[in-house]
Short mmCIF file of C-alpha atoms in Angstrom, two decimals:
data_model
loop_
_atom_site.label_atom_id
_atom_site.label_comp_id
_atom_site.label_asym_id
_atom_site.label_seq_id
_atom_site.Cartn_x
_atom_site.Cartn_y
_atom_site.Cartn_z
CA MET I 1 16.74 12.14 -22.89
CA ASN I 2 14.92 12.42 -26.23
CA ASN I 3 13.21 9.30 -27.48
CA ILE I 4 15.41 8.02 -30.26
CA PHE I 5 12.40 6.40 -31.94
CA ALA I 6 10.28 9.58 -31.86
CA LYS I 7 11.05 10.16 -35.53
CA HIS I 8 9.12 6.99 -36.36
CA GLU I 9 5.89 8.05 -34.65
CA ALA I 10 4.03 8.46 -37.93
CA LEU I 11 5.18 5.01 -39.01
CA GLN I 12 4.06 3.50 -35.70
CA LYS I 13 0.64 5.11 -36.05
CA ALA I 14 0.24 3.85 -39.62
CA TYR I 15 1.33 0.35 -38.54
CA LYS I 16 -1.10 0.30 -35.60
CA ASN I 17 -3.96 1.43 -37.87
CA LEU I 18 -3.08 -1.32 -40.29
CA ILE I 19 -3.05 -4.02 -37.63
CA THR I 20 -6.47 -2.99 -36.35
CA LEU I 21 -7.86 -3.69 -39.83
CA SER I 22 -6.31 -7.14 -40.08
CA PRO I 23 -6.75 -10.32 -38.03
CA ARG I 24 -3.06 -11.07 -38.58
CA ASP I 25 0.08 -9.01 -39.07
CA PRO I 26 0.82 -9.10 -42.81
CA PHE I 27 4.49 -8.29 -42.19
CA HIS I 28 5.10 -11.25 -39.88
CA VAL I 29 3.83 -14.25 -41.77
CA VAL I 30 5.83 -17.31 -40.79
CA ILE I 31 6.33 -20.22 -43.13
CA GLU I 32 6.80 -22.76 -40.38
CA ARG I 33 8.18 -25.34 -42.76
CA PRO I 34 8.23 -25.77 -46.53
CA LEU I 35 6.92 -29.23 -47.51
CA SER I 36 8.01 -28.70 -51.11
CA ALA I 37 8.70 -25.71 -53.36
CA THR I 38 4.96 -25.08 -53.76
CA VAL I 39 3.44 -26.03 -50.39
CA GLY I 40 4.39 -24.85 -46.91
CA ILE I 41 2.95 -24.98 -43.41
CA ILE I 42 1.56 -21.59 -42.35
CA GLU I 43 -0.44 -21.29 -39.12
CA GLY I 44 -0.30 -25.06 -38.84
CA ARG I 45 -2.06 -25.59 -42.19
CA GLU I 46 -0.86 -26.74 -45.57
CA THR I 47 -0.79 -23.61 -47.73
CA LEU I 48 -0.16 -23.12 -51.44
CA LEU I 49 2.85 -20.86 -51.92
CA PHE I 50 2.31 -18.23 -54.63
CA GLY I 51 4.52 -15.50 -53.23
CA THR I 52 8.06 -16.81 -52.91
CA ASN I 53 10.12 -15.66 -55.98
CA ASN I 54 11.32 -19.27 -56.16
CA TYR I 55 10.71 -19.21 -59.91
CA LEU I 56 12.40 -22.49 -60.82
CA GLY I 57 11.69 -24.19 -57.49
CA LEU I 58 15.43 -24.55 -56.90
CA SER I 59 15.34 -23.51 -53.24
CA GLN I 60 14.28 -27.13 -52.71
CA SER I 61 16.87 -28.64 -55.12
CA GLN I 62 18.20 -31.86 -53.57
CA LYS I 63 21.36 -31.52 -55.64
CA ALA I 64 21.99 -28.02 -54.21
CA ALA I 65 21.17 -29.19 -50.67
CA GLN I 66 23.60 -32.10 -51.00
CA ALA I 67 26.34 -29.82 -52.34
CA ALA I 68 25.80 -27.47 -49.39
CA ILE I 69 25.98 -30.31 -46.84
CA GLU I 70 29.14 -31.81 -48.30
CA THR I 71 30.82 -28.41 -48.57
CA ALA I 72 29.93 -27.39 -45.01
CA GLN I 73 31.38 -30.68 -43.78
CA THR I 74 34.63 -30.25 -45.69
CA MET I 75 35.12 -26.47 -45.68
CA GLY I 76 33.21 -25.22 -42.66
CA VAL I 77 30.18 -22.95 -42.48
CA GLY I 78 31.62 -19.47 -42.99
CA THR I 79 34.56 -17.45 -44.30
CA THR I 80 34.67 -15.01 -41.35
CA GLY I 81 36.00 -12.25 -43.58
CA SER I 82 35.52 -9.99 -46.57
CA ARG I 83 36.56 -10.78 -50.11
CA ILE I 84 39.58 -8.48 -49.94
CA ALA I 85 40.90 -10.06 -46.74
CA ASN I 86 40.50 -13.72 -45.77
CA GLY I 87 37.08 -14.18 -47.35
CA THR I 88 38.01 -15.36 -50.84
CA PHE I 89 37.93 -19.12 -51.22
CA GLY I 90 38.56 -20.96 -54.47
CA LEU I 91 34.80 -21.57 -54.64
CA HIS I 92 34.07 -17.83 -54.90
CA GLN I 93 36.32 -17.54 -57.91
CA THR I 94 34.84 -20.70 -59.45
CA LEU I 95 31.34 -19.23 -59.18
CA GLU I 96 32.49 -15.90 -60.64
CA LYS I 97 34.05 -17.69 -63.61
CA LYS I 98 30.96 -19.88 -64.14
CA LEU I 99 28.59 -16.94 -64.02
CA ALA I 100 30.73 -14.85 -66.38
CA ALA I 101 30.76 -17.81 -68.79
CA PHE I 102 26.99 -18.26 -68.40
CA PHE I 103 26.48 -14.63 -69.45
CA ARG I 104 29.26 -14.91 -72.11
CA ARG I 105 31.06 -11.94 -70.52
CA LYS I 106 34.60 -11.34 -69.26
CA HIS I 107 33.98 -10.42 -65.64
CA CYS I 108 31.77 -11.32 -62.71
CA MET I 109 31.93 -9.96 -59.19
CA ILE I 110 29.79 -11.59 -56.53
CA PHE I 111 28.28 -9.89 -53.51
CA SER I 112 26.81 -11.25 -50.27
CA THR I 113 23.23 -10.29 -51.22
CA GLY I 114 21.36 -8.97 -54.23
CA TYR I 115 20.73 -5.75 -52.29
CA GLN I 116 24.48 -5.32 -51.87
CA ALA I 117 25.08 -6.06 -55.55
CA ASN I 118 23.10 -2.93 -56.45
CA LEU I 119 24.51 -0.92 -53.59
CA GLY I 120 28.09 -1.98 -54.37
CA THR I 121 27.90 -1.64 -58.12
CA ILE I 122 26.11 1.70 -58.34
CA SER I 123 28.18 3.36 -55.62
CA ALA I 124 31.42 2.24 -57.28
CA LEU I 125 30.41 3.27 -60.80
CA VAL I 126 29.30 6.85 -60.23
CA ASN I 127 30.04 9.73 -57.89
CA LYS I 128 28.99 13.34 -57.33
CA ASP I 129 30.22 14.46 -60.74
CA ASP I 130 28.02 11.92 -62.53
CA VAL I 131 24.32 11.57 -63.25
CA LEU I 132 22.16 8.52 -62.65
CA LEU I 133 18.95 8.13 -64.61
CA LEU I 134 16.65 5.75 -62.76
CA ASP I 135 13.36 4.26 -63.85
CA ALA I 136 10.84 5.76 -61.41
CA ASP I 137 9.73 2.29 -60.24
CA SER I 138 13.26 1.15 -59.37
CA HIS I 139 13.79 -1.21 -56.43
CA ALA I 140 14.83 0.27 -53.06
CA SER I 141 18.32 -1.22 -53.47
CA ILE I 142 18.83 0.92 -56.58
CA TYR I 143 17.66 4.08 -54.83
CA ASP I 144 19.88 3.24 -51.84
CA GLY I 145 22.87 2.58 -54.11
CA ALA I 146 22.21 5.92 -55.78
CA LYS I 147 22.21 7.65 -52.40
CA LEU I 148 25.45 5.97 -51.37
CA SER I 149 27.10 6.98 -54.65
CA GLY I 150 26.47 10.71 -54.12
CA ALA I 151 25.64 11.07 -57.83
CA GLN I 152 22.89 13.37 -59.06
CA VAL I 153 19.78 11.23 -59.42
CA ILE I 154 17.13 11.92 -62.04
CA ARG I 155 14.04 9.71 -62.33
CA PHE I 156 12.38 8.98 -65.65
CA ARG I 157 8.84 7.68 -66.09
CA HIS I 158 8.48 3.94 -65.67
CA ASN I 159 9.30 1.98 -68.86
CA ASP I 160 9.12 5.18 -70.92
CA PRO I 161 11.94 5.52 -73.49
CA ALA I 162 10.70 8.92 -74.74
CA ASP I 163 10.78 10.32 -71.21
CA LEU I 164 14.31 8.97 -70.68
CA GLU I 165 15.45 10.55 -73.95
CA LYS I 166 13.94 13.91 -72.97
CA ARG I 167 15.83 13.89 -69.68
CA LEU I 168 19.10 12.87 -71.30
CA ALA I 169 18.71 15.69 -73.82
CA ARG I 170 18.57 18.15 -70.91
CA LEU I 171 21.98 16.84 -69.83
CA LYS I 172 23.76 17.46 -73.11
CA ASN I 173 26.28 19.85 -71.52
CA HIS I 174 26.93 17.67 -68.49
CA THR I 175 30.56 16.58 -68.41
CA GLY I 176 30.34 13.66 -65.99
CA ALA I 177 29.37 10.07 -66.78
CA LYS I 178 25.72 9.21 -67.30
CA LEU I 179 24.41 5.85 -66.15
CA ILE I 180 20.90 4.63 -66.95
CA ILE I 181 19.47 1.92 -64.69
CA ALA I 182 16.46 -0.25 -65.51
CA GLU I 183 15.20 -3.59 -64.25
CA GLY I 184 14.47 -6.52 -66.56
CA ILE I 185 11.28 -7.60 -64.78
CA TYR I 186 9.93 -5.16 -62.17
CA SER I 187 9.51 -6.97 -58.88
CA MET I 188 6.17 -5.49 -57.82
CA THR I 189 4.21 -5.49 -61.07
CA GLY I 190 5.96 -8.00 -63.34
CA ASN I 191 6.33 -5.31 -66.01
CA ILE I 192 9.11 -6.00 -68.54
CA ALA I 193 11.53 -3.20 -69.49
CA PRO I 194 12.03 -2.07 -73.10
CA LEU I 195 15.80 -2.60 -72.80
CA LYS I 196 16.37 -2.64 -76.55
CA GLU I 197 14.90 0.86 -76.85
CA PHE I 198 16.98 2.02 -73.89
CA VAL I 199 20.08 0.69 -75.68
CA ASP I 200 19.35 2.85 -78.76
CA ILE I 201 18.91 5.90 -76.54
CA LYS I 202 22.04 5.34 -74.47
CA LYS I 203 24.10 5.07 -77.65
CA ARG I 204 22.77 8.35 -78.99
CA HIS I 205 23.51 10.16 -75.73
CA GLY I 206 26.84 8.63 -74.75
CA ALA I 207 25.47 7.03 -71.59
CA TYR I 208 26.10 3.66 -69.92
CA LEU I 209 23.25 1.21 -69.29
CA MET I 210 22.90 -1.11 -66.31
CA ALA I 211 20.15 -3.76 -66.22
CA ASP I 212 19.03 -5.39 -63.01
CA GLU I 213 17.92 -8.85 -64.10
CA ALA I 214 17.15 -10.06 -60.55
CA HIS I 215 13.67 -11.31 -61.44
CA SER I 216 14.40 -12.25 -65.08
CA PHE I 217 17.65 -14.22 -64.64
CA GLY I 218 16.88 -17.91 -65.16
CA VAL I 219 13.39 -16.94 -66.23
CA LEU I 220 13.44 -15.16 -69.62
CA GLY I 221 15.55 -15.64 -72.73
CA GLU I 222 16.34 -18.91 -74.47
CA HIS I 223 19.20 -19.63 -72.06
CA GLY I 224 17.74 -17.78 -69.06
CA ARG I 225 20.00 -14.76 -69.31
CA GLY I 226 17.06 -12.43 -68.88
CA VAL I 227 15.26 -9.65 -70.71
CA ALA I 228 18.39 -8.48 -72.55
CA GLU I 229 18.73 -11.96 -74.08
CA LEU I 230 15.00 -12.06 -74.87
CA GLN I 231 15.22 -8.69 -76.65
CA ASN I 232 18.51 -9.55 -78.35
CA CYS I 233 20.47 -6.59 -76.96
CA GLU I 234 22.79 -8.27 -74.45
CA ASP I 235 26.04 -7.02 -75.95
CA ASP I 236 24.98 -3.41 -75.45
CA ILE I 237 24.15 -3.70 -71.75
CA ASP I 238 27.25 -2.41 -69.96
CA PHE I 239 26.52 -3.87 -66.53
CA ILE I 240 24.15 -6.65 -65.53
CA VAL I 241 23.24 -6.99 -61.87
CA GLY I 242 21.20 -9.75 -60.30
CA THR I 243 20.63 -12.06 -57.39
CA PHE I 244 20.88 -15.73 -56.48
CA SER I 245 17.88 -15.47 -54.17
CA LYS I 246 15.19 -15.76 -56.84
CA SER I 247 15.64 -18.35 -59.58
CA LEU I 248 18.71 -19.99 -57.98
CA GLY I 249 17.00 -20.28 -54.60
CA THR I 250 20.01 -19.34 -52.43
CA VAL I 251 21.33 -15.91 -51.45
CA GLY I 252 23.88 -13.49 -52.92
CA GLY I 253 24.22 -11.17 -55.88
CA TYR I 254 26.43 -10.42 -58.87
CA CYS I 255 27.60 -7.81 -61.33
CA ILE I 256 28.59 -8.95 -64.84
CA SER I 257 30.45 -6.85 -67.39
CA ASP I 258 33.00 -6.89 -70.19
CA ASN I 259 34.48 -3.67 -68.82
CA ASP I 260 37.92 -4.29 -67.28
CA GLY I 261 37.12 -1.55 -64.76
CA ILE I 262 35.43 -4.29 -62.73
CA ASN I 263 38.87 -5.09 -61.32
CA LEU I 264 38.97 -1.58 -59.86
CA MET I 265 35.48 -1.97 -58.45
CA ARG I 266 36.84 -4.68 -56.17
CA LEU I 267 38.93 -1.97 -54.50
CA ALA I 268 36.34 0.80 -54.61
CA SER I 269 33.04 -0.81 -53.70
CA ARG I 270 32.38 -0.51 -50.00
CA PRO I 271 29.44 -2.97 -49.86
CA TYR I 272 31.82 -5.52 -51.41
CA MET I 273 34.89 -4.71 -49.34
CA PHE I 274 33.40 -4.23 -45.89
CA THR I 275 31.16 -7.22 -45.42
CA ALA I 276 31.72 -10.93 -44.89
CA SER I 277 31.78 -12.96 -48.09
CA LEU I 278 29.24 -15.67 -48.84
CA PRO I 279 29.77 -18.88 -46.85
CA PRO I 280 31.14 -21.84 -48.82
CA GLU I 281 28.01 -23.98 -48.53
CA ILE I 282 25.95 -21.22 -50.12
CA ILE I 283 28.44 -20.90 -52.98
CA ALA I 284 28.35 -24.68 -53.48
CA ALA I 285 24.55 -24.72 -53.48
CA THR I 286 24.47 -21.78 -55.90
CA LEU I 287 26.89 -23.56 -58.26
CA ALA I 288 24.70 -26.68 -58.14
CA ALA I 289 21.54 -24.63 -58.77
CA LEU I 290 23.24 -22.89 -61.71
CA GLU I 291 24.02 -26.31 -63.17
CA ASP I 292 20.36 -27.26 -62.71
CA LEU I 293 19.27 -24.05 -64.40
CA GLU I 294 21.53 -24.73 -67.40
CA ALA I 295 20.68 -28.40 -67.65
CA HIS I 296 16.91 -27.94 -67.55
CA PRO I 297 15.73 -25.37 -70.09
CA GLU I 298 12.35 -27.08 -69.93
CA LEU I 299 11.86 -25.40 -66.53
CA ARG I 300 11.67 -22.01 -68.29
CA VAL I 301 9.14 -23.34 -70.79
CA LYS I 302 7.01 -24.70 -67.93
CA LEU I 303 7.37 -21.42 -66.04
CA GLN I 304 6.09 -19.38 -68.99
CA LYS I 305 3.20 -21.78 -69.44
CA ASN I 306 2.34 -21.53 -65.75
CA ALA I 307 2.59 -17.72 -65.82
CA ALA I 308 0.22 -17.60 -68.80
CA GLN I 309 -2.24 -19.94 -67.02
CA LEU I 310 -2.32 -17.85 -63.84
CA HIS I 311 -2.45 -14.53 -65.71
CA ALA I 312 -5.36 -15.68 -67.91
CA GLY I 313 -7.19 -17.22 -64.95
CA LEU I 314 -7.01 -14.04 -62.86
CA GLN I 315 -8.03 -11.89 -65.82
CA ASP I 316 -11.00 -14.18 -66.57
CA ILE I 317 -12.27 -13.60 -63.04
CA GLY I 318 -12.19 -9.87 -63.76
CA LEU I 319 -9.27 -8.96 -61.52
CA ASN I 320 -7.07 -6.02 -62.46
CA THR I 321 -3.68 -7.44 -63.48
CA GLY I 322 -0.96 -5.90 -65.62
CA SER I 323 -0.73 -6.70 -69.32
CA HIS I 324 2.76 -8.28 -69.19
CA ILE I 325 2.81 -12.05 -68.83
CA SER I 326 5.73 -12.78 -66.54
CA PRO I 327 6.17 -14.95 -63.43
CA VAL I 328 5.25 -11.92 -61.32
CA ILE I 329 1.53 -11.23 -61.61
CA ALA I 330 0.11 -8.44 -59.48
CA VAL I 331 -3.56 -7.86 -58.79
CA THR I 332 -4.20 -4.17 -58.16
CA LEU I 333 -6.88 -3.28 -55.61
CA ASP I 334 -8.47 0.05 -54.77
CA ASN I 335 -7.59 0.66 -51.15
CA ILE I 336 -5.66 -0.74 -48.21
CA ALA I 337 -8.66 -1.95 -46.20
CA GLN I 338 -9.95 -3.94 -49.18
CA ALA I 339 -6.48 -5.36 -49.85
CA LEU I 340 -6.05 -6.48 -46.23
CA THR I 341 -9.43 -8.23 -46.18
CA PHE I 342 -8.74 -9.88 -49.53
CA TRP I 343 -5.25 -11.03 -48.53
CA ASN I 344 -6.43 -12.43 -45.16
CA ALA I 345 -9.23 -14.34 -46.88
CA LEU I 346 -6.79 -15.85 -49.38
CA LEU I 347 -4.52 -17.02 -46.58
CA GLU I 348 -7.41 -18.46 -44.59
CA SER I 349 -8.41 -20.35 -47.73
CA GLY I 350 -4.92 -21.85 -48.00
CA LEU I 351 -3.25 -19.51 -50.49
CA TYR I 352 -0.24 -17.36 -49.68
CA VAL I 353 0.56 -14.35 -51.89
CA ASN I 354 2.45 -11.15 -51.08
CA LEU I 355 0.56 -8.15 -49.80
CA SER I 356 2.29 -5.01 -51.09
CA LEU I 357 1.15 -1.69 -49.73
CA PRO I 358 1.88 1.92 -50.75
CA PRO I 359 4.34 3.66 -50.73
CA ALA I 360 6.15 0.44 -51.71
CA THR I 361 3.82 0.09 -54.71
CA PRO I 362 4.22 2.13 -57.89
CA ASP I 363 0.91 3.97 -58.15
CA GLU I 364 -0.16 4.39 -54.53
CA ARG I 365 -2.57 1.46 -54.74
CA PRO I 366 -2.15 -1.87 -52.92
CA LEU I 367 -1.19 -5.04 -54.73
CA LEU I 368 -1.71 -8.73 -54.19
CA ARG I 369 1.54 -9.86 -55.73
CA CYS I 370 1.68 -13.43 -56.97
CA SER I 371 4.81 -15.19 -58.15
CA VAL I 372 4.41 -18.39 -60.07
CA MET I 373 6.93 -21.24 -60.27
CA ALA I 374 7.94 -23.90 -62.77
CA ALA I 375 7.27 -26.31 -59.90
CA HIS I 376 3.55 -25.46 -59.71
CA SER I 377 1.28 -28.06 -61.25
CA PRO I 378 -1.63 -26.96 -63.48
CA GLN I 379 -3.94 -28.25 -60.72
CA GLU I 380 -2.26 -26.04 -58.10
CA ILE I 381 -2.63 -23.01 -60.37
CA ASP I 382 -6.30 -23.85 -60.98
CA LYS I 383 -6.79 -24.13 -57.23
CA ALA I 384 -5.16 -20.73 -56.66
CA ILE I 385 -7.41 -19.18 -59.33
CA SER I 386 -10.44 -20.79 -57.76
CA ILE I 387 -9.53 -19.42 -54.31
CA PHE I 388 -9.07 -15.95 -55.82
CA LYS I 389 -12.47 -16.28 -57.48
CA SER I 390 -14.32 -17.28 -54.33
CA VAL I 391 -12.74 -14.44 -52.33
CA TYR I 392 -13.39 -11.92 -55.12
CA ASN I 393 -17.05 -12.95 -55.19
CA MET I 394 -17.32 -11.94 -51.53
CA PHE I 395 -16.56 -8.36 -52.59
CA LYS I 396 -19.23 -8.21 -55.27
CA MET T 1 4.80 30.25 -69.41
CA SER T 2 7.47 32.61 -68.08
CA ASP T 3 10.09 31.34 -65.68
CA ASN T 4 9.70 34.02 -63.01
CA VAL T 5 9.18 32.99 -59.41
CA ALA T 6 5.54 34.09 -59.16
CA ASP T 7 4.53 32.24 -62.32
CA ILE T 8 6.26 29.06 -61.20
CA SER T 9 4.59 29.28 -57.79
CA ASN T 10 1.16 29.81 -59.35
CA MET T 11 1.65 26.90 -61.68
CA ILE T 12 2.63 24.58 -58.79
CA ILE T 13 -0.40 25.63 -56.70
CA GLU T 14 -2.72 25.22 -59.69
CA LYS T 15 -1.39 21.72 -60.31
CA LEU T 16 -1.75 20.79 -56.65
CA LEU T 17 -5.33 22.04 -56.51
CA ALA T 18 -6.18 19.79 -59.45
CA ASN T 19 -5.85 16.97 -56.89
CA PRO T 20 -9.12 16.88 -54.88
CA LYS T 21 -7.31 15.43 -51.85
CA VAL T 22 -5.19 18.58 -51.47
CA PRO T 23 -6.59 21.19 -49.01
CA ARG T 24 -8.10 24.23 -50.76
CA ASP T 25 -6.32 26.84 -48.62
CA ILE T 26 -2.74 26.18 -49.64
CA ASN T 27 -0.19 28.90 -50.32
CA GLY T 28 3.55 29.25 -50.82
CA ASP T 29 4.24 28.57 -47.14
CA SER T 30 2.31 25.29 -47.10
CA LYS T 31 4.49 22.35 -46.12
CA ILE T 32 4.33 19.66 -48.79
CA VAL T 33 4.59 16.64 -46.49
CA GLU T 34 2.88 17.88 -43.33
CA ASP T 35 0.13 20.12 -44.77
CA LEU T 36 -0.55 18.24 -47.98
CA ALA T 37 -0.05 14.74 -46.54
CA PHE T 38 2.24 13.70 -49.39
CA ASP T 39 4.54 10.74 -48.76
CA SER T 40 8.01 10.61 -50.31
CA LEU T 41 6.80 8.81 -53.42
CA ALA T 42 3.94 11.25 -53.95
CA VAL T 43 6.38 14.16 -53.70
CA MET T 44 8.70 12.61 -56.29
CA ASN T 45 5.81 11.87 -58.64
CA PHE T 46 4.39 15.37 -58.28
CA VAL T 47 7.77 16.96 -58.99
CA MET T 48 7.99 14.83 -62.14
CA GLU T 49 4.81 16.50 -63.42
CA ILE T 50 6.23 19.95 -62.72
CA GLU T 51 9.49 19.06 -64.44
CA ASP T 52 7.61 18.48 -67.68
CA GLU T 53 5.92 21.88 -67.46
CA LEU T 54 9.25 23.65 -67.10
CA ASP T 55 11.42 21.30 -69.19
CA VAL T 56 13.86 20.86 -66.33
CA SER T 57 15.02 17.87 -64.24
CA VAL T 58 15.25 18.09 -60.45
CA PRO T 59 17.95 15.79 -59.02
CA LEU T 60 16.62 13.86 -56.02
CA ASP T 61 19.23 15.28 -53.63
CA LYS T 62 17.70 18.75 -54.15
CA LEU T 63 14.34 17.43 -52.94
CA ALA T 64 15.85 16.62 -49.55
CA ASP T 65 15.98 20.34 -48.69
CA ILE T 66 12.49 21.17 -49.92
CA ARG T 67 9.83 21.64 -47.23
CA THR T 68 7.38 24.18 -48.62
CA ILE T 69 5.89 25.13 -51.96
CA ASN T 70 8.10 28.24 -51.89
CA ASP T 71 11.20 26.04 -51.45
CA LEU T 72 10.17 24.02 -54.49
CA THR T 73 9.52 27.19 -56.48
CA LEU T 74 12.95 28.62 -55.72
CA CYS T 75 14.64 25.31 -56.53
CA LEU T 76 12.93 25.12 -59.91
CA HIS T 77 13.66 28.79 -60.63
CA SER T 78 17.33 28.29 -59.90
CA LEU T 79 17.55 25.14 -62.03
CA LYS T 80 15.89 26.99 -64.91
CA ALA T 81 18.37 29.83 -64.55
CA GLU T 82 21.31 27.39 -64.62
CA GLN T 83 19.89 25.77 -67.72
CA SER T 84 19.56 28.98 -69.74
#
């Protein structure tokens, strides 16, 4: 019998090589217990958390936790079915209405994860007769959704409106639909998309535009609606996709639109139809977190201030960060061995950040990806900068 | 440049050789992943450079069938022919 895992031999070899360079497995870090949004126990020690995507700190919201407990006690812990069968509770519809109202749009469709929101939306919107134009640095869920759709997929250069326009011009005789997909904030680098410029281009070329605001929802824009709100082009984004697992601190995803075709998507989207719906306690916690997000705009102000503090601090040390100031701040290093040593030293010094390795990084170089929170105190950010500085000095 | 197969193949090899990590003895039969040690992202990024040279876009599904430099050449040649 052939070894069914033989196809992964190269992966196994790469993984083994990686582990030999590192005193710990970077893919199996365990947060034994969060003590708060910003501090957790890792390897038995109190560790500063700077790699959680918990931008507003709401994963630790007492209001959301209480809502989840009460809902689990009164409604049970799961729906045991998909949205089109027995898996639609009143709470699901309440959340869809609240989110649609939050975005000032007609429709919202919720999915069981953010990954499925991209998979389910993209695969329902386009098929083999259509063309998808994806930013080259798109998240894996967008590439996977594209594959599931069967549409022709064309990549354009990251955050490059001129490159997008050039590729759309080549499609002038194409008769199918054209859908452009960009992210608000890019998850690895923290880069912010020029959505307003993409809007101008999509109008000129008769294309649709979908924005994935997973990392910008609750974070950017006066009301937290994301990059489209920040750049004042919300009304021209045809579909907004995002997740609850970042700024709302729970799990799940959504697609927002004014297009009435959303009602058809509920009958055409396989990742929506063929999976269990979100359990009621998660919906209740998400609703409570959304209320928190709306009631506390000062969290976004604090988040921006914290992002600026961390970004400036890392740049002052001389580390190579991107130019965008967003809650995702990535330090680019030269090679994997250096990145592993750096990341291990940070963790041993009590600072957890994400280690991102190629090919999951945009330019084949490793990243130490930091995500800052509104919940971080200025002292915690200073401490993180100081740990980065002491480790960086070891390399000089 | 002209869009004939030989010219496209030469252009691809020239571009590849501009990368010092690529072996010097490549030819049309060289396998892009195995012989050139390109991962999937590197392949996509390289094809993007070639697209600009030829003013053509290669849909990702076409890349799935490409193993060698010759395969890539023929794919680009056929897309150019469809375009004109």
